[in-house]
Coordinates of C-alpha atoms in Angstrom, one line a residue:
M28 CA 36.9 -20.4 -60.5
D29 CA 40.4 -21.4 -59.4
F30 CA 42.9 -23.3 -61.6
E31 CA 46.4 -24.5 -61.4
V32 CA 49.1 -22.8 -63.4
D33 CA 51.7 -25.3 -64.9
L34 CA 54.7 -23.1 -65.5
A35 CA 56.4 -25.6 -67.7
A36 CA 53.3 -25.8 -70.0
L37 CA 52.9 -22.1 -69.9
G38 CA 56.5 -21.6 -71.1
T39 CA 55.8 -24.1 -74.0
A40 CA 52.7 -22.3 -74.9
T41 CA 54.5 -19.0 -74.9
G42 CA 57.0 -20.3 -77.4
E43 CA 54.2 -21.7 -79.6
L44 CA 52.4 -18.4 -79.6
S45 CA 55.6 -16.5 -80.5
G46 CA 56.0 -18.9 -83.5
M47 CA 52.4 -18.4 -84.5
S48 CA 52.9 -14.6 -84.4
G49 CA 55.9 -14.8 -86.6
T50 CA 53.9 -17.0 -89.1
I51 CA 51.0 -14.5 -89.2
K52 CA 53.5 -11.7 -89.8
G53 CA 55.1 -13.6 -92.6
V54 CA 51.7 -14.3 -94.2
N55 CA 50.7 -10.6 -94.0
S56 CA 54.0 -9.6 -95.5
D57 CA 53.5 -12.0 -98.4
F58 CA 49.9 -10.7 -99.0
S59 CA 51.2 -7.0 -98.9
G60 CA 53.6 -7.9 -101.8
S61 CA 51.1 -9.9 -103.8
Y62 CA 49.6 -8.9 -107.2
L63 CA 46.1 -8.9 -105.7
N64 CA 47.0 -6.3 -103.1
K65 CA 48.3 -4.0 -105.8
L66 CA 45.1 -3.7 -107.7
S67 CA 43.2 -0.5 -107.2
G68 CA 40.1 1.3 -108.7
T69 CA 38.3 -2.1 -109.2
E70 CA 35.9 -4.2 -107.1
I71 CA 38.6 -6.8 -106.6
G72 CA 40.9 -3.9 -105.4
S73 CA 38.3 -2.9 -102.9
L74 CA 38.2 -6.5 -101.6
S75 CA 41.8 -6.6 -101.4
T76 CA 41.9 -3.4 -99.2
R77 CA 39.3 -5.0 -96.8
L78 CA 41.4 -8.2 -96.6
K79 CA 44.6 -6.2 -95.9
E80 CA 42.8 -4.3 -93.0
G81 CA 41.9 -7.7 -91.5
M82 CA 45.4 -9.1 -92.0
D83 CA 46.9 -6.1 -90.3
R84 CA 44.5 -6.4 -87.4
L85 CA 45.2 -10.1 -87.1
E86 CA 49.0 -9.5 -87.0
K87 CA 48.7 -6.8 -84.4
G88 CA 46.4 -9.0 -82.3
Y89 CA 48.9 -11.9 -82.3
A90 CA 51.8 -9.5 -81.6
N91 CA 50.0 -7.9 -78.7
S92 CA 49.1 -11.3 -77.2
D93 CA 52.6 -12.6 -77.8
T94 CA 54.1 -9.6 -76.0
W95 CA 51.7 -9.9 -73.1
L96 CA 52.1 -13.7 -72.6
T97 CA 55.8 -13.5 -72.8
G98 CA 55.9 -10.8 -70.1
F99 CA 53.3 -12.6 -68.0
N100 CA 55.2 -15.9 -68.1
S101 CA 58.3 -14.1 -67.0
E102 CA 56.6 -12.3 -64.2
L103 CA 54.8 -15.5 -63.1
N104 CA 58.1 -17.4 -62.8
A105 CA 59.6 -14.6 -60.7
L106 CA 56.5 -14.5 -58.6
E107 CA 56.5 -18.2 -58.1
G108 CA 60.1 -17.9 -56.7
N109 CA 59.1 -15.1 -54.4
L110 CA 56.0 -16.9 -53.1
A111 CA 58.0 -20.0 -52.3
G112 CA 60.3 -18.0 -50.0
F113 CA 57.8 -15.4 -48.6
S114 CA 57.6 -15.3 -44.9
V115 CA 56.4 -12.5 -42.6
S116 CA 55.8 -12.9 -38.9
G117 CA 52.1 -13.0 -38.2
M118 CA 51.0 -13.4 -41.8
N119 CA 50.1 -16.3 -43.8
E120 CA 52.1 -17.1 -47.0
I121 CA 50.7 -15.6 -50.2
V122 CA 49.4 -18.5 -52.3
T123 CA 47.1 -16.8 -54.9
F124 CA 47.1 -13.7 -57.1
N125 CA 45.0 -12.0 -59.8
T126 CA 46.0 -10.3 -63.0
E127 CA 44.4 -9.0 -66.3
F128 CA 45.2 -7.9 -69.7
T129 CA 43.6 -6.3 -72.8
D130 CA 44.6 -7.2 -76.3
L131 CA 43.3 -5.9 -79.6
F132 CA 40.2 -8.2 -79.6
T133 CA 38.9 -8.3 -76.1
K134 CA 39.5 -7.7 -72.4
I135 CA 40.5 -10.9 -70.6
T136 CA 40.7 -11.2 -66.8
A137 CA 42.6 -14.1 -65.4
P138 CA 40.9 -15.7 -62.4
V139 CA 42.6 -16.6 -59.1
M140 CA 45.6 -18.8 -59.7
T141 CA 47.5 -21.4 -57.7
T142 CA 51.0 -22.3 -58.9
A143 CA 52.1 -25.9 -59.4
A144 CA 54.8 -25.7 -56.8
Q145 CA 52.4 -24.3 -54.3
K146 CA 50.1 -27.2 -54.9
E147 CA 53.0 -29.5 -54.0
R148 CA 53.5 -27.7 -50.8
E149 CA 49.8 -27.9 -50.0
E150 CA 49.7 -31.7 -50.7
L151 CA 52.7 -32.2 -48.4
K152 CA 51.2 -30.2 -45.6
A153 CA 48.0 -32.2 -46.0
R154 CA 49.9 -35.2 -44.6
L155 CA 50.3 -33.3 -41.4
G156 CA 47.8 -34.6 -38.9
E157 CA 47.5 -37.9 -40.8
H158 CA 51.0 -39.5 -40.7
L159 CA 53.4 -36.6 -40.0
K160 CA 53.6 -33.6 -37.6
E161 CA 55.8 -30.5 -37.5
Y162 CA 58.9 -30.7 -35.3
T163 CA 61.5 -28.0 -34.6
Y164 CA 65.0 -29.4 -34.2
T165 CA 67.6 -27.3 -32.2
D166 CA 71.3 -28.2 -32.9
S167 CA 74.2 -27.8 -30.5
E168 CA 74.8 -24.3 -31.7
G169 CA 71.2 -23.3 -30.9
K170 CA 70.1 -23.1 -34.6
T171 CA 66.7 -24.4 -35.3
Q172 CA 65.4 -26.4 -38.3
K173 CA 61.8 -27.4 -39.1
F174 CA 61.2 -31.0 -39.9
Y175 CA 58.2 -33.3 -40.7
M176 CA 58.4 -36.1 -38.1
I177 CA 56.4 -39.3 -38.0
D178 CA 53.3 -39.2 -35.8
T179 CA 53.5 -42.5 -34.1
P180 CA 51.5 -44.1 -31.2
T181 CA 54.6 -43.6 -29.1
A182 CA 55.6 -40.0 -29.8
V183 CA 59.2 -39.7 -30.9
E184 CA 60.0 -36.9 -28.4
D185 CA 58.5 -39.0 -25.5
Y186 CA 60.5 -42.0 -26.6
E187 CA 63.7 -40.0 -26.7
A188 CA 63.0 -38.8 -23.1
Y189 CA 62.5 -42.5 -22.1
L190 CA 65.8 -43.6 -23.7
Q191 CA 67.6 -40.8 -22.0
K192 CA 66.1 -41.4 -18.6
Y193 CA 66.9 -45.2 -18.5
G194 CA 70.2 -45.2 -20.6
I195 CA 68.7 -47.2 -23.4
Y196 CA 71.4 -46.6 -26.0
Q197 CA 74.9 -47.9 -26.9
N198 CA 77.0 -45.3 -25.2
A199 CA 75.3 -46.3 -22.0
G200 CA 76.5 -49.9 -22.4
L201 CA 73.4 -51.4 -24.2
L202 CA 73.9 -53.7 -27.2
G203 CA 77.1 -52.0 -28.2
G204 CA 77.8 -54.4 -31.0
D205 CA 74.2 -54.7 -32.3
C206 CA 73.0 -51.3 -33.5
M207 CA 70.7 -52.9 -36.0
L208 CA 68.7 -54.7 -33.3
L209 CA 68.6 -51.7 -31.1
S210 CA 67.3 -49.6 -34.0
Q211 CA 64.7 -52.2 -34.6
Y212 CA 63.6 -52.0 -31.0
Y213 CA 63.2 -48.3 -31.4
G214 CA 61.0 -48.7 -34.6
C215 CA 58.8 -51.4 -33.0
D216 CA 58.1 -49.3 -29.9
L217 CA 57.3 -46.2 -31.8
L218 CA 54.8 -48.1 -34.0
R219 CA 53.0 -50.1 -31.4
G220 CA 52.9 -47.5 -28.6
T221 CA 55.2 -49.4 -26.2
Y222 CA 58.3 -48.9 -24.2
T223 CA 60.4 -52.0 -24.1
N224 CA 62.5 -52.1 -21.0
K225 CA 66.3 -52.1 -21.0
G226 CA 66.5 -55.6 -19.5
T227 CA 64.4 -57.1 -22.3
M228 CA 66.6 -55.4 -24.9
A229 CA 69.8 -56.6 -23.2
D230 CA 68.4 -60.1 -23.3
R231 CA 67.3 -59.6 -27.0
G232 CA 63.8 -60.5 -26.2
G233 CA 60.6 -59.5 -28.0
S234 CA 61.9 -60.4 -31.6
P235 CA 62.1 -56.8 -33.1
A236 CA 64.1 -58.2 -35.9
T237 CA 61.2 -60.1 -37.3
R238 CA 59.0 -57.1 -37.3
M239 CA 61.4 -54.5 -38.8
N240 CA 63.1 -56.3 -41.6
E241 CA 61.1 -55.7 -44.7
G242 CA 62.5 -53.0 -47.0
C243 CA 65.0 -52.2 -49.7
V244 CA 68.5 -53.6 -50.5
S245 CA 70.0 -52.0 -53.6
E246 CA 73.2 -51.0 -55.3
N247 CA 71.5 -47.6 -56.1
E248 CA 71.5 -45.1 -53.3
Q249 CA 68.4 -43.3 -54.7
D250 CA 66.4 -46.6 -54.4
I251 CA 67.0 -46.4 -50.6
L252 CA 66.1 -42.8 -50.4
N253 CA 62.9 -43.5 -52.3
Y254 CA 62.0 -46.2 -49.9
V255 CA 62.8 -44.1 -46.9
Y256 CA 60.7 -41.1 -48.2
N257 CA 57.7 -43.3 -49.0
E258 CA 57.8 -45.1 -45.7
V259 CA 58.2 -41.9 -43.6
N260 CA 55.2 -40.4 -45.5
E261 CA 53.2 -43.4 -44.3
G262 CA 54.2 -42.6 -40.7
N263 CA 56.7 -45.5 -40.4
P264 CA 60.2 -45.4 -38.9
V265 CA 62.9 -46.9 -41.1
V266 CA 66.1 -48.6 -40.0
L267 CA 68.8 -47.2 -42.2
Q268 CA 72.4 -48.4 -42.8
V269 CA 74.8 -45.5 -42.5
T270 CA 78.5 -44.8 -41.9
Q271 CA 80.0 -44.6 -38.5
R272 CA 81.2 -41.3 -37.3
M273 CA 84.9 -42.1 -38.1
T274 CA 84.2 -42.7 -41.7
Y275 CA 87.9 -43.4 -42.5
K276 CA 87.5 -46.8 -40.9
G277 CA 84.8 -47.8 -43.2
W278 CA 82.6 -49.3 -40.5
R279 CA 78.8 -49.3 -40.7
H280 CA 76.1 -48.2 -38.2
L281 CA 72.3 -48.3 -38.2
V282 CA 69.9 -45.6 -37.2
T283 CA 66.2 -45.1 -37.0
V284 CA 64.8 -42.5 -39.5
V285 CA 62.0 -40.5 -38.0
G286 CA 61.5 -37.6 -40.4
Y287 CA 62.8 -35.2 -43.0
D288 CA 63.3 -31.5 -43.5
S289 CA 60.1 -29.5 -44.3
S290 CA 61.8 -28.1 -47.4
V291 CA 61.9 -31.6 -48.9
K292 CA 59.5 -32.1 -51.9
S293 CA 60.6 -35.4 -53.1
A294 CA 63.1 -38.3 -52.4
E295 CA 65.7 -36.7 -54.6
D296 CA 65.8 -33.8 -52.1
L297 CA 67.0 -36.0 -49.2
T298 CA 70.5 -35.4 -47.9
P299 CA 72.2 -36.2 -44.6
D300 CA 71.4 -32.8 -43.3
K301 CA 67.7 -33.1 -44.2
I302 CA 67.1 -36.6 -42.8
L303 CA 66.0 -36.7 -39.1
V304 CA 67.0 -39.8 -37.1
L305 CA 66.8 -41.4 -33.6
D306 CA 70.5 -42.5 -33.2
C307 CA 70.8 -45.6 -31.0
V308 CA 74.4 -44.6 -30.2
D309 CA 73.2 -41.8 -27.9
G310 CA 69.4 -42.3 -28.0
K311 CA 68.9 -38.7 -29.3
V312 CA 66.9 -37.2 -32.2
Q313 CA 69.3 -35.5 -34.6
R314 CA 70.2 -34.9 -38.2
L315 CA 71.9 -37.8 -40.0
S316 CA 74.7 -35.3 -40.8
D317 CA 75.3 -34.3 -37.1
R318 CA 77.7 -37.3 -36.7
N319 CA 79.1 -36.9 -40.1
R320 CA 77.0 -39.9 -41.3
K321 CA 75.8 -40.7 -44.7
L322 CA 74.3 -43.8 -46.4
Y323 CA 76.7 -46.8 -46.2
N324 CA 77.5 -49.2 -49.0
Q325 CA 78.4 -52.6 -47.6
G326 CA 79.5 -55.2 -50.1
G327 CA 78.1 -53.1 -52.9
K328 CA 74.6 -52.8 -51.3
Y329 CA 72.8 -50.0 -49.5
L330 CA 70.1 -51.1 -47.0
A331 CA 66.9 -49.8 -45.3
Y332 CA 64.4 -51.8 -43.3
G333 CA 60.9 -50.8 -42.3
P334 CA 57.9 -52.7 -40.7
T335 CA 56.7 -55.9 -42.3
E336 CA 53.2 -56.1 -43.7
T337 CA 52.4 -58.7 -41.0
F338 CA 53.6 -56.3 -38.3
K339 CA 51.6 -53.4 -39.7
A340 CA 48.5 -55.6 -39.9
S341 CA 48.9 -56.7 -36.2
I342 CA 49.2 -53.1 -35.2
S343 CA 46.2 -52.0 -37.2
G344 CA 44.2 -54.9 -35.7
A345 CA 45.2 -54.0 -32.1
A346 CA 44.2 -50.3 -32.8
K347 CA 40.8 -51.3 -34.1
A348 CA 40.2 -53.6 -31.1

């Protein structure tokens, strides 16, 4: 039978057992110095001897268990750290282990264990194939980084190739002053499996702004990151307000978020180097940090837009039809 090991709870239990061991030791010490324990040669003295034997055994049992659990907890924490970073070519990650110990009372064998952090990793990987897929990004220096990318009807990689082939980005002269609209076009096409042509975008046709304008506006940057994380986990691109490359000018830009680094476990882990975007300035997939970008606060507010409920419902209906 498998069970999850909660390291925080185990640490608390270790402290509680240490306290109980100290209490039992104190009780035994008090009994050893009691008047009853000093009687000898009487029936009561014989009872005292038997009680003392039991108390000694109890104290030793608690001490042995305390020593073992303290060591076990320390080793488990170290092992958890090693498991999280374990990687060998051609081998799967180690996710389970066995152990056993013997105390004064009985022999106990611990069953197969899965750590809490490993469970989080497994839950994250379970999304792959549903809303996310693995993507390896190679930067300008040839270094690779693994991301989880949204798995949309129009594949992000295919859409990037389309943008490059037809020059559908700002540096190619398209919508140079309207990065929000262009990022909204990207999001719409990815979600509904389409490729809007450059002419339609130049004429601002197709109303992408009505489909990708429901999201989060907040004075708190973490609220935005929470929204981005949750939407991406649902397989949705997100239009994110960020800084322009020359941040000293204080101008804003908007990009389309399409994924996050595979090491990310929660929205709190999101940083510019761990957010994957399709940047409308050059139509390429890249890290948010690649152009020295970060979340932008305009007028005291951060901003992120995703697909509206109406848009998502229309896409779902089209897919069922």
